[in-house]
């Protein structure tokens, strides 16, 4: 008996030693990452802080572990030097409206059925990182997105921080999802969303007035923020949708569809801006989505000729080219409507700016023709074209989104103690907003990804997508 106990003790000791060794290895790897110290020398810093927007010229910025350790402080020994001469450092960009591809079940649901179509999370995230997008706001949240966020958090994937909103809609309950048509169901849906771990709710177009108001009121009680559409039920009485705690409108189009059948004027834009101002409701203009839809209505050449198309999964490439609903519904009337929207949405940007309503950059990335990461630069250019200064456009993609998401203590500005989510550019974006595309490298949660690594990641992604073009066809998706 003593012998058995002795042997058992030896086995347990060896097992515990092995577990301890594994844990020790993980800790060592983490410590190694945390101990990385970089110094960016002679760089021009655009801090994007509210109190100080002045460029800090020829600065030395020290990154230690995951955070900004000092600006123009003493450089620690053994720092890895990045030459910032003639370069510009600003906060990593935030895209406030994305739809991120994730694993999906294309077949009928069953008790043991998992996803049937799988996305490599690194492939999904690469285009964000390659474009300096270090935080995203997912507006169609599913459990798979929590899984992606965990992969990033574990360090298995180089990807952006993810804020995730759960969608609540109304209408036919047979359509699935969180569908509510009365106040009690709406309240319970909000409570369920909170229990599932979401911090945000996206209210959608088919909610009736009773359910929408209940969603917003219950969200406020539960400490959740609401972003969303202006439900169609408010058409003709748009002002009634602006209830306390309806914090953010997801598209400028949500306003324009309220007056779809009538001529849209500067006075309409100013009225909508005042409604938002009075209710402290912010706006994501989302200009690029309508521009891309218009291009697809005109011709699918706008898709096939896209330089960034090679970075899109081949299944989606095939969908955009061969099952494109925008192009299927092409008509001169639809085209005129889209042209009117493009003009009116520019007027809205000016009206909201004049009224002092904060606007946030969002691209609707993932929608047909809108490529994740790349599209945020398109959006910034359109915002400047519409009337924002370059500084205002940059603010809409850095400090202000962080403020609305309530993560300002972590990201959104270049300050000591903030996480090192940073974008290093070869040219000054304050002179020309197109310079946000001239990326020298990106810090992602303190990890440095230089231009060479970015190009390598993009090249590998494009090669894989090209090699699988004949494997993935949208018409065969139910077979996957």
Coordinates of C-alpha atoms in Angstrom, one line a residue, residues 16-441:
X16 CA 2.3 18.9 -11.5
X17 CA 5.9 19.7 -12.5
X18 CA 5.0 19.2 -16.2
X19 CA 1.9 21.6 -15.8
X20 CA 4.0 24.1 -13.9
X21 CA 6.6 23.9 -16.7
X22 CA 3.9 24.5 -19.4
X23 CA 2.6 27.4 -17.4
X24 CA 6.1 28.7 -16.9
X25 CA 6.7 28.6 -20.6
X26 CA 3.6 30.6 -21.3
X27 CA 4.5 33.1 -18.7
X28 CA 8.0 33.4 -20.1
X29 CA 6.5 34.0 -23.6
X30 CA 4.2 36.7 -22.2
X31 CA 7.0 38.3 -20.2
X32 CA 9.2 38.3 -23.4
X33 CA 6.4 40.1 -25.3
X34 CA 5.8 42.6 -22.4
X35 CA 9.5 43.2 -22.1
X36 CA 9.8 44.5 -25.7
X37 CA 10.9 48.1 -25.6
X38 CA 10.8 50.3 -28.7
X39 CA 11.8 53.9 -29.2
X40 CA 10.5 55.8 -32.3
X41 CA 13.1 58.5 -32.7
X42 CA 12.7 62.0 -34.3
X43 CA 9.1 61.4 -35.2
X44 CA 6.3 64.0 -35.6
X45 CA 3.5 63.1 -33.2
X46 CA -0.1 64.0 -33.9
X47 CA -1.5 63.4 -30.4
X48 CA -5.2 63.9 -31.3
X49 CA -6.0 65.0 -27.7
X50 CA -8.8 67.4 -27.1
X51 CA -6.6 69.8 -25.1
X52 CA -3.6 69.7 -27.3
X53 CA -3.8 69.2 -31.0
X54 CA -0.4 70.7 -31.7
X55 CA 2.1 68.4 -33.5
X56 CA 5.0 67.4 -31.3
X57 CA 8.0 67.6 -33.7
X58 CA 11.1 65.4 -33.7
X59 CA 9.9 63.5 -30.6
X60 CA 11.1 60.3 -29.1
X61 CA 8.3 57.9 -28.2
X62 CA 9.0 54.9 -26.0
X63 CA 6.8 51.8 -26.3
X64 CA 7.2 49.4 -23.4
X65 CA 5.2 46.2 -23.5
X66 CA 1.7 47.1 -24.6
X67 CA 1.7 50.8 -23.6
X68 CA 3.2 54.2 -24.4
X69 CA 5.8 54.5 -21.7
X70 CA 7.1 58.0 -22.4
X71 CA 7.1 60.9 -24.9
X72 CA 10.4 62.8 -24.9
X73 CA 11.5 61.0 -21.8
X74 CA 14.6 59.0 -21.1
X75 CA 15.2 56.1 -23.4
X76 CA 15.6 52.8 -21.6
X77 CA 18.6 50.6 -22.4
X78 CA 18.2 47.8 -24.9
X79 CA 15.4 49.7 -26.8
X80 CA 14.7 48.6 -30.3
X81 CA 15.1 51.8 -32.4
X82 CA 12.6 52.8 -35.1
X83 CA 13.7 55.7 -37.2
X84 CA 10.8 58.2 -37.3
X85 CA 12.7 60.9 -39.2
X86 CA 10.2 62.6 -41.6
X87 CA 7.4 60.4 -40.4
X88 CA 4.1 61.0 -38.6
X89 CA 2.7 59.1 -35.6
X90 CA -1.0 59.2 -34.7
X91 CA -3.4 56.9 -32.9
X92 CA -4.5 53.7 -34.6
X93 CA -7.7 54.2 -36.6
X94 CA -11.2 53.1 -35.4
X95 CA -13.9 52.0 -37.9
X96 CA -17.2 52.5 -36.2
X97 CA -19.3 50.4 -38.6
X98 CA -18.2 47.0 -39.8
X99 CA -19.6 43.6 -40.5
X100 CA -16.8 41.1 -39.9
X101 CA -16.8 37.8 -41.6
X102 CA -16.8 34.8 -39.2
X103 CA -17.7 31.1 -39.2
X104 CA -21.2 30.4 -40.5
X105 CA -23.7 27.6 -40.8
X106 CA -25.1 27.5 -44.3
X107 CA -27.2 24.4 -43.7
X108 CA -30.3 23.8 -41.6
X109 CA -29.9 24.0 -37.9
X110 CA -29.8 20.7 -35.9
X111 CA -28.9 19.8 -32.3
X112 CA -25.3 19.0 -33.1
X113 CA -24.7 21.2 -36.2
X114 CA -21.8 23.6 -36.0
X115 CA -20.5 26.0 -38.6
X116 CA -20.2 24.6 -42.1
X117 CA -18.1 27.4 -43.5
X118 CA -15.0 28.5 -41.7
X119 CA -13.0 31.7 -41.9
X120 CA -9.4 32.0 -40.9
X121 CA -9.5 34.7 -38.3
X122 CA -6.0 36.1 -39.3
X123 CA -7.1 36.3 -42.9
X124 CA -10.2 38.3 -41.7
X125 CA -8.2 40.7 -39.6
X126 CA -5.2 41.2 -41.9
X127 CA -6.8 43.9 -44.0
X128 CA -7.7 45.9 -40.9
X129 CA -4.2 45.8 -39.5
X130 CA -2.6 46.5 -42.9
X131 CA -4.6 49.7 -43.0
X132 CA -3.8 50.9 -39.5
X133 CA -7.3 50.0 -38.2
X134 CA -6.7 48.9 -34.6
X135 CA -10.3 49.1 -33.3
X136 CA -13.5 48.1 -34.9
X137 CA -17.2 48.3 -34.0
X138 CA -19.0 45.2 -35.1
X139 CA -22.7 46.0 -35.7
X140 CA -24.0 42.5 -36.4
X141 CA -22.6 40.7 -33.4
X142 CA -22.7 36.9 -33.1
X143 CA -21.0 34.5 -30.7
X144 CA -18.4 33.8 -33.4
X145 CA -17.3 37.4 -33.1
X146 CA -16.6 36.9 -29.4
X147 CA -14.5 33.9 -30.4
X148 CA -12.5 36.1 -32.9
X149 CA -12.0 38.7 -30.1
X150 CA -10.6 36.0 -27.9
X151 CA -8.2 34.8 -30.5
X152 CA -6.8 38.4 -30.8
X153 CA -6.7 38.7 -27.0
X154 CA -4.7 35.4 -26.7
X155 CA -2.2 36.7 -29.2
X156 CA -3.0 34.0 -31.7
X157 CA -4.1 36.6 -34.2
X158 CA -2.8 40.0 -35.0
X159 CA -6.0 41.9 -35.0
X160 CA -7.9 45.0 -33.9
X161 CA -9.8 45.5 -30.6
X162 CA -13.4 44.6 -31.1
X163 CA -16.5 46.3 -29.7
X164 CA -19.6 44.2 -30.5
X165 CA -23.2 45.2 -30.8
X166 CA -26.1 42.7 -30.8
X167 CA -28.9 43.5 -33.2
X168 CA -32.6 43.6 -32.2
X169 CA -35.2 43.9 -34.9
X170 CA -38.9 43.7 -35.3
X171 CA -41.3 42.1 -37.8
X172 CA -41.9 38.5 -38.7
X173 CA -40.6 36.3 -35.8
X174 CA -40.0 33.4 -38.2
X175 CA -37.1 35.4 -39.8
X176 CA -35.0 34.4 -36.8
X177 CA -32.7 36.6 -34.7
X178 CA -33.8 38.8 -31.9
X179 CA -37.2 39.8 -33.2
X180 CA -39.5 41.7 -30.9
X181 CA -42.9 43.5 -31.5
X182 CA -43.9 44.7 -28.1
X183 CA -42.4 46.4 -25.1
X184 CA -42.2 43.3 -22.8
X185 CA -40.4 41.2 -25.4
X186 CA -38.1 44.2 -26.2
X187 CA -37.2 44.6 -22.5
X188 CA -36.4 40.8 -22.2
X189 CA -34.3 40.9 -25.4
X190 CA -32.2 43.7 -23.9
X191 CA -31.7 41.8 -20.7
X192 CA -30.7 38.7 -22.6
X193 CA -28.2 40.7 -24.7
X194 CA -26.6 42.0 -21.5
X195 CA -26.5 38.5 -20.0
X196 CA -24.7 37.3 -23.2
X197 CA -21.9 39.8 -22.6
X198 CA -22.7 42.5 -25.1
X199 CA -22.1 46.2 -24.2
X200 CA -24.0 47.6 -27.2
X201 CA -27.3 47.2 -28.9
X202 CA -28.0 47.9 -32.6
X203 CA -31.7 48.8 -33.1
X204 CA -32.9 47.9 -36.6
X205 CA -35.3 49.1 -39.2
X206 CA -38.4 46.9 -38.6
X207 CA -38.9 47.7 -34.9
X208 CA -42.3 49.3 -34.3
X209 CA -42.5 52.5 -32.2
X210 CA -43.4 50.7 -28.9
X211 CA -40.6 48.1 -29.2
X212 CA -38.0 50.6 -30.3
X213 CA -38.7 52.9 -27.4
X214 CA -38.7 50.0 -25.0
X215 CA -35.3 48.8 -26.3
X216 CA -33.7 52.2 -25.8
X217 CA -35.2 52.7 -22.3
X218 CA -34.3 49.2 -21.1
X219 CA -30.8 49.5 -22.5
X220 CA -30.3 52.7 -20.5
X221 CA -31.4 50.9 -17.3
X222 CA -29.0 48.0 -18.1
X223 CA -26.1 50.3 -18.8
X224 CA -25.9 49.4 -22.6
X225 CA -25.5 52.0 -25.3
X226 CA -27.7 52.0 -28.4
X227 CA -26.6 52.5 -32.0
X228 CA -28.8 51.9 -34.9
X229 CA -31.2 52.7 -37.7
X230 CA -34.2 55.0 -37.4
X231 CA -37.0 52.4 -37.7
X232 CA -39.3 52.8 -40.7
X233 CA -42.3 53.2 -38.4
X234 CA -41.1 56.7 -37.6
X235 CA -41.5 57.9 -41.1
X236 CA -43.3 61.3 -41.0
X237 CA -42.6 61.7 -37.3
X238 CA -38.9 61.3 -37.3
X239 CA -38.5 63.5 -34.2
X240 CA -40.3 60.9 -32.1
X241 CA -37.4 58.5 -32.6
X242 CA -35.1 60.8 -30.7
X243 CA -35.6 59.6 -27.2
X244 CA -33.0 59.9 -24.5
X245 CA -30.2 57.3 -24.8
X246 CA -30.6 56.7 -28.5
X247 CA -26.9 57.6 -28.8
X248 CA -25.7 57.0 -32.3
X249 CA -27.3 56.8 -35.8
X250 CA -25.5 54.2 -38.0
X251 CA -25.9 55.9 -41.4
X252 CA -26.8 59.3 -42.8
X253 CA -29.2 57.2 -45.0
X254 CA -31.4 56.6 -41.9
X255 CA -32.4 60.3 -42.1
X256 CA -32.7 60.5 -45.9
X257 CA -35.0 57.4 -46.1
X258 CA -37.4 59.2 -43.8
X259 CA -38.0 61.6 -46.7
X260 CA -37.4 59.2 -49.5
X261 CA -40.2 60.3 -51.7
X262 CA -39.6 64.0 -51.5
X263 CA -36.9 66.5 -52.6
X264 CA -34.1 66.7 -50.0
X265 CA -33.0 70.1 -49.1
X266 CA -30.4 71.9 -47.1
X267 CA -33.2 72.8 -44.6
X268 CA -33.9 69.1 -44.1
X269 CA -30.3 68.4 -43.3
X270 CA -30.3 71.3 -40.8
X271 CA -33.5 70.0 -39.2
X272 CA -32.1 66.5 -38.8
X273 CA -28.9 68.0 -37.3
X274 CA -30.9 69.9 -34.8
X275 CA -32.9 66.9 -33.8
X276 CA -29.6 65.0 -33.2
X277 CA -28.1 68.0 -31.3
X278 CA -31.0 68.3 -29.0
X279 CA -30.9 64.6 -28.1
X280 CA -27.1 64.3 -27.9
X281 CA -27.3 61.7 -30.7
X282 CA -24.1 61.3 -32.7
X283 CA -23.8 60.3 -36.3
X284 CA -21.8 57.9 -38.5
X285 CA -22.2 59.5 -41.9
X286 CA -21.1 56.3 -43.7
X287 CA -20.7 58.0 -47.1
X288 CA -18.6 55.3 -48.8
X289 CA -21.4 52.6 -48.7
X290 CA -23.7 54.6 -50.9
X291 CA -20.9 55.6 -53.3
X292 CA -20.0 51.9 -53.7
X293 CA -23.6 50.8 -54.1
X294 CA -24.0 53.4 -56.9
X295 CA -20.9 52.1 -58.6
X296 CA -22.2 48.6 -58.6
X297 CA -25.6 49.6 -59.9
X298 CA -23.9 51.3 -62.8
X299 CA -21.5 48.4 -63.6
X300 CA -19.9 45.4 -62.0
X301 CA -16.6 46.6 -63.5
X302 CA -16.4 48.6 -60.3
X303 CA -16.0 45.3 -58.5
X304 CA -13.8 43.4 -60.9
X305 CA -11.4 46.3 -61.3
X306 CA -10.9 46.9 -57.5
X307 CA -7.3 46.6 -56.5
X308 CA -8.3 45.4 -53.1
X309 CA -10.6 42.6 -54.4
X310 CA -7.8 40.1 -54.2
X311 CA -7.8 40.4 -50.4
X312 CA -11.5 39.4 -50.2
X313 CA -12.4 35.8 -49.6
X314 CA -13.1 34.0 -52.9
X315 CA -16.7 33.1 -51.8
X316 CA -17.5 36.7 -51.3
X317 CA -15.7 37.7 -54.5
X318 CA -18.0 35.3 -56.4
X319 CA -21.1 36.7 -54.6
X320 CA -20.2 40.3 -55.4
X321 CA -19.6 39.5 -59.0
X322 CA -22.2 36.9 -59.8
X323 CA -25.0 37.3 -57.3
X324 CA -24.9 41.1 -56.8
X325 CA -28.3 42.3 -55.7
X326 CA -27.5 45.9 -56.2
X327 CA -26.7 45.3 -59.8
X328 CA -29.7 43.0 -60.3
X329 CA -32.0 45.9 -59.3
X330 CA -30.2 48.4 -61.5
X331 CA -32.5 51.0 -63.0
X332 CA -32.3 54.7 -64.0
X333 CA -34.7 55.5 -61.1
X334 CA -32.5 53.7 -58.5
X335 CA -29.4 55.5 -59.9
X336 CA -31.1 58.9 -59.6
X337 CA -32.0 58.1 -56.0
X338 CA -28.5 57.1 -55.1
X339 CA -27.1 60.3 -56.8
X340 CA -29.5 62.4 -54.8
X341 CA -28.4 60.6 -51.6
X342 CA -24.7 61.3 -52.3
X343 CA -25.4 65.0 -52.7
X344 CA -27.7 65.2 -49.7
X345 CA -25.4 63.3 -47.4
X346 CA -22.6 65.8 -48.1
X347 CA -25.1 68.5 -47.1
X348 CA -25.8 66.6 -43.9
X349 CA -22.1 66.4 -43.0
X350 CA -21.9 70.2 -43.3
X351 CA -25.2 70.7 -41.3
X352 CA -24.1 68.3 -38.5
X353 CA -20.7 70.0 -38.3
X354 CA -22.3 73.5 -38.1
X355 CA -24.7 72.2 -35.4
X356 CA -21.8 70.8 -33.4
X357 CA -23.0 67.2 -33.6
X358 CA -20.1 64.7 -33.3
X359 CA -19.5 62.5 -36.3
X360 CA -17.7 59.2 -36.3
X361 CA -16.0 57.5 -39.2
X362 CA -17.5 54.2 -40.2
X363 CA -17.4 52.3 -43.5
X364 CA -20.1 49.5 -43.4
X365 CA -17.1 47.3 -44.2
X366 CA -18.2 43.8 -45.3
X367 CA -21.1 45.1 -47.5
X368 CA -20.7 44.3 -51.1
X369 CA -17.9 46.3 -52.6
X370 CA -16.7 47.8 -49.3
X371 CA -13.4 46.1 -48.4
X372 CA -12.5 45.9 -44.7
X373 CA -9.7 48.2 -43.6
X374 CA -9.2 49.8 -47.0
X375 CA -12.7 51.4 -47.0
X376 CA -12.0 53.5 -43.9
X377 CA -9.5 55.5 -45.9
X378 CA -12.1 56.0 -48.6
X379 CA -14.5 57.2 -45.9
X380 CA -12.0 59.7 -44.5
X381 CA -11.4 61.2 -48.0
X382 CA -15.2 61.5 -48.6
X383 CA -15.6 63.3 -45.2
X384 CA -13.0 65.8 -46.2
X385 CA -14.5 66.2 -49.6
X386 CA -17.9 66.8 -47.9
X387 CA -16.5 69.6 -45.7
X388 CA -14.6 68.4 -42.7
X389 CA -11.0 69.5 -42.2
X390 CA -8.3 66.8 -42.2
X391 CA -8.0 67.3 -38.5
X392 CA -11.8 66.8 -38.0
X393 CA -11.7 63.7 -40.2
X394 CA -8.9 62.2 -38.2
X395 CA -10.7 63.0 -35.0
X396 CA -13.7 61.1 -36.3
X397 CA -11.6 58.0 -36.6
X398 CA -9.6 58.3 -33.4
X399 CA -10.5 60.3 -30.3
X400 CA -14.2 60.6 -30.8
X401 CA -15.0 56.9 -31.4
X402 CA -13.0 56.0 -28.4
X403 CA -15.0 58.5 -26.4
X404 CA -18.4 57.1 -27.6
X405 CA -17.3 53.5 -27.0
X406 CA -16.1 54.6 -23.5
X407 CA -12.6 53.3 -24.0
X408 CA -10.8 56.7 -24.0
X409 CA -8.7 55.6 -21.1
X410 CA -7.2 53.0 -23.4
X411 CA -6.9 54.2 -26.9
X412 CA -7.8 57.1 -29.3
X413 CA -4.9 59.5 -28.5
X414 CA -1.1 59.4 -28.3
X415 CA -0.6 59.8 -24.6
X416 CA 1.6 58.2 -21.9
X417 CA -0.2 55.3 -20.3
X418 CA -2.4 54.5 -23.3
X419 CA -2.2 51.2 -25.2
X420 CA 0.3 51.3 -28.0
X421 CA -2.3 51.2 -30.9
X422 CA -0.4 53.5 -33.2
X423 CA -0.1 54.3 -36.9
X424 CA 3.3 55.5 -38.4
X425 CA 2.9 57.3 -41.7
X426 CA 5.5 58.4 -44.3
X427 CA 3.6 61.7 -45.0
X428 CA 1.6 64.2 -43.0
X429 CA -2.2 63.4 -43.0
X430 CA -3.0 66.9 -41.9
X431 CA -1.7 68.3 -45.2
X432 CA -3.5 65.6 -47.3
X433 CA -5.9 63.1 -45.9
X434 CA -4.8 60.6 -48.6
X435 CA -1.6 60.3 -46.7
X436 CA -3.3 58.0 -44.2
X437 CA -2.7 55.3 -46.8
X438 CA 1.1 55.8 -46.7
X439 CA 1.7 53.4 -43.9
X440 CA 5.2 52.7 -42.7
X441 CA 4.1 50.4 -39.9

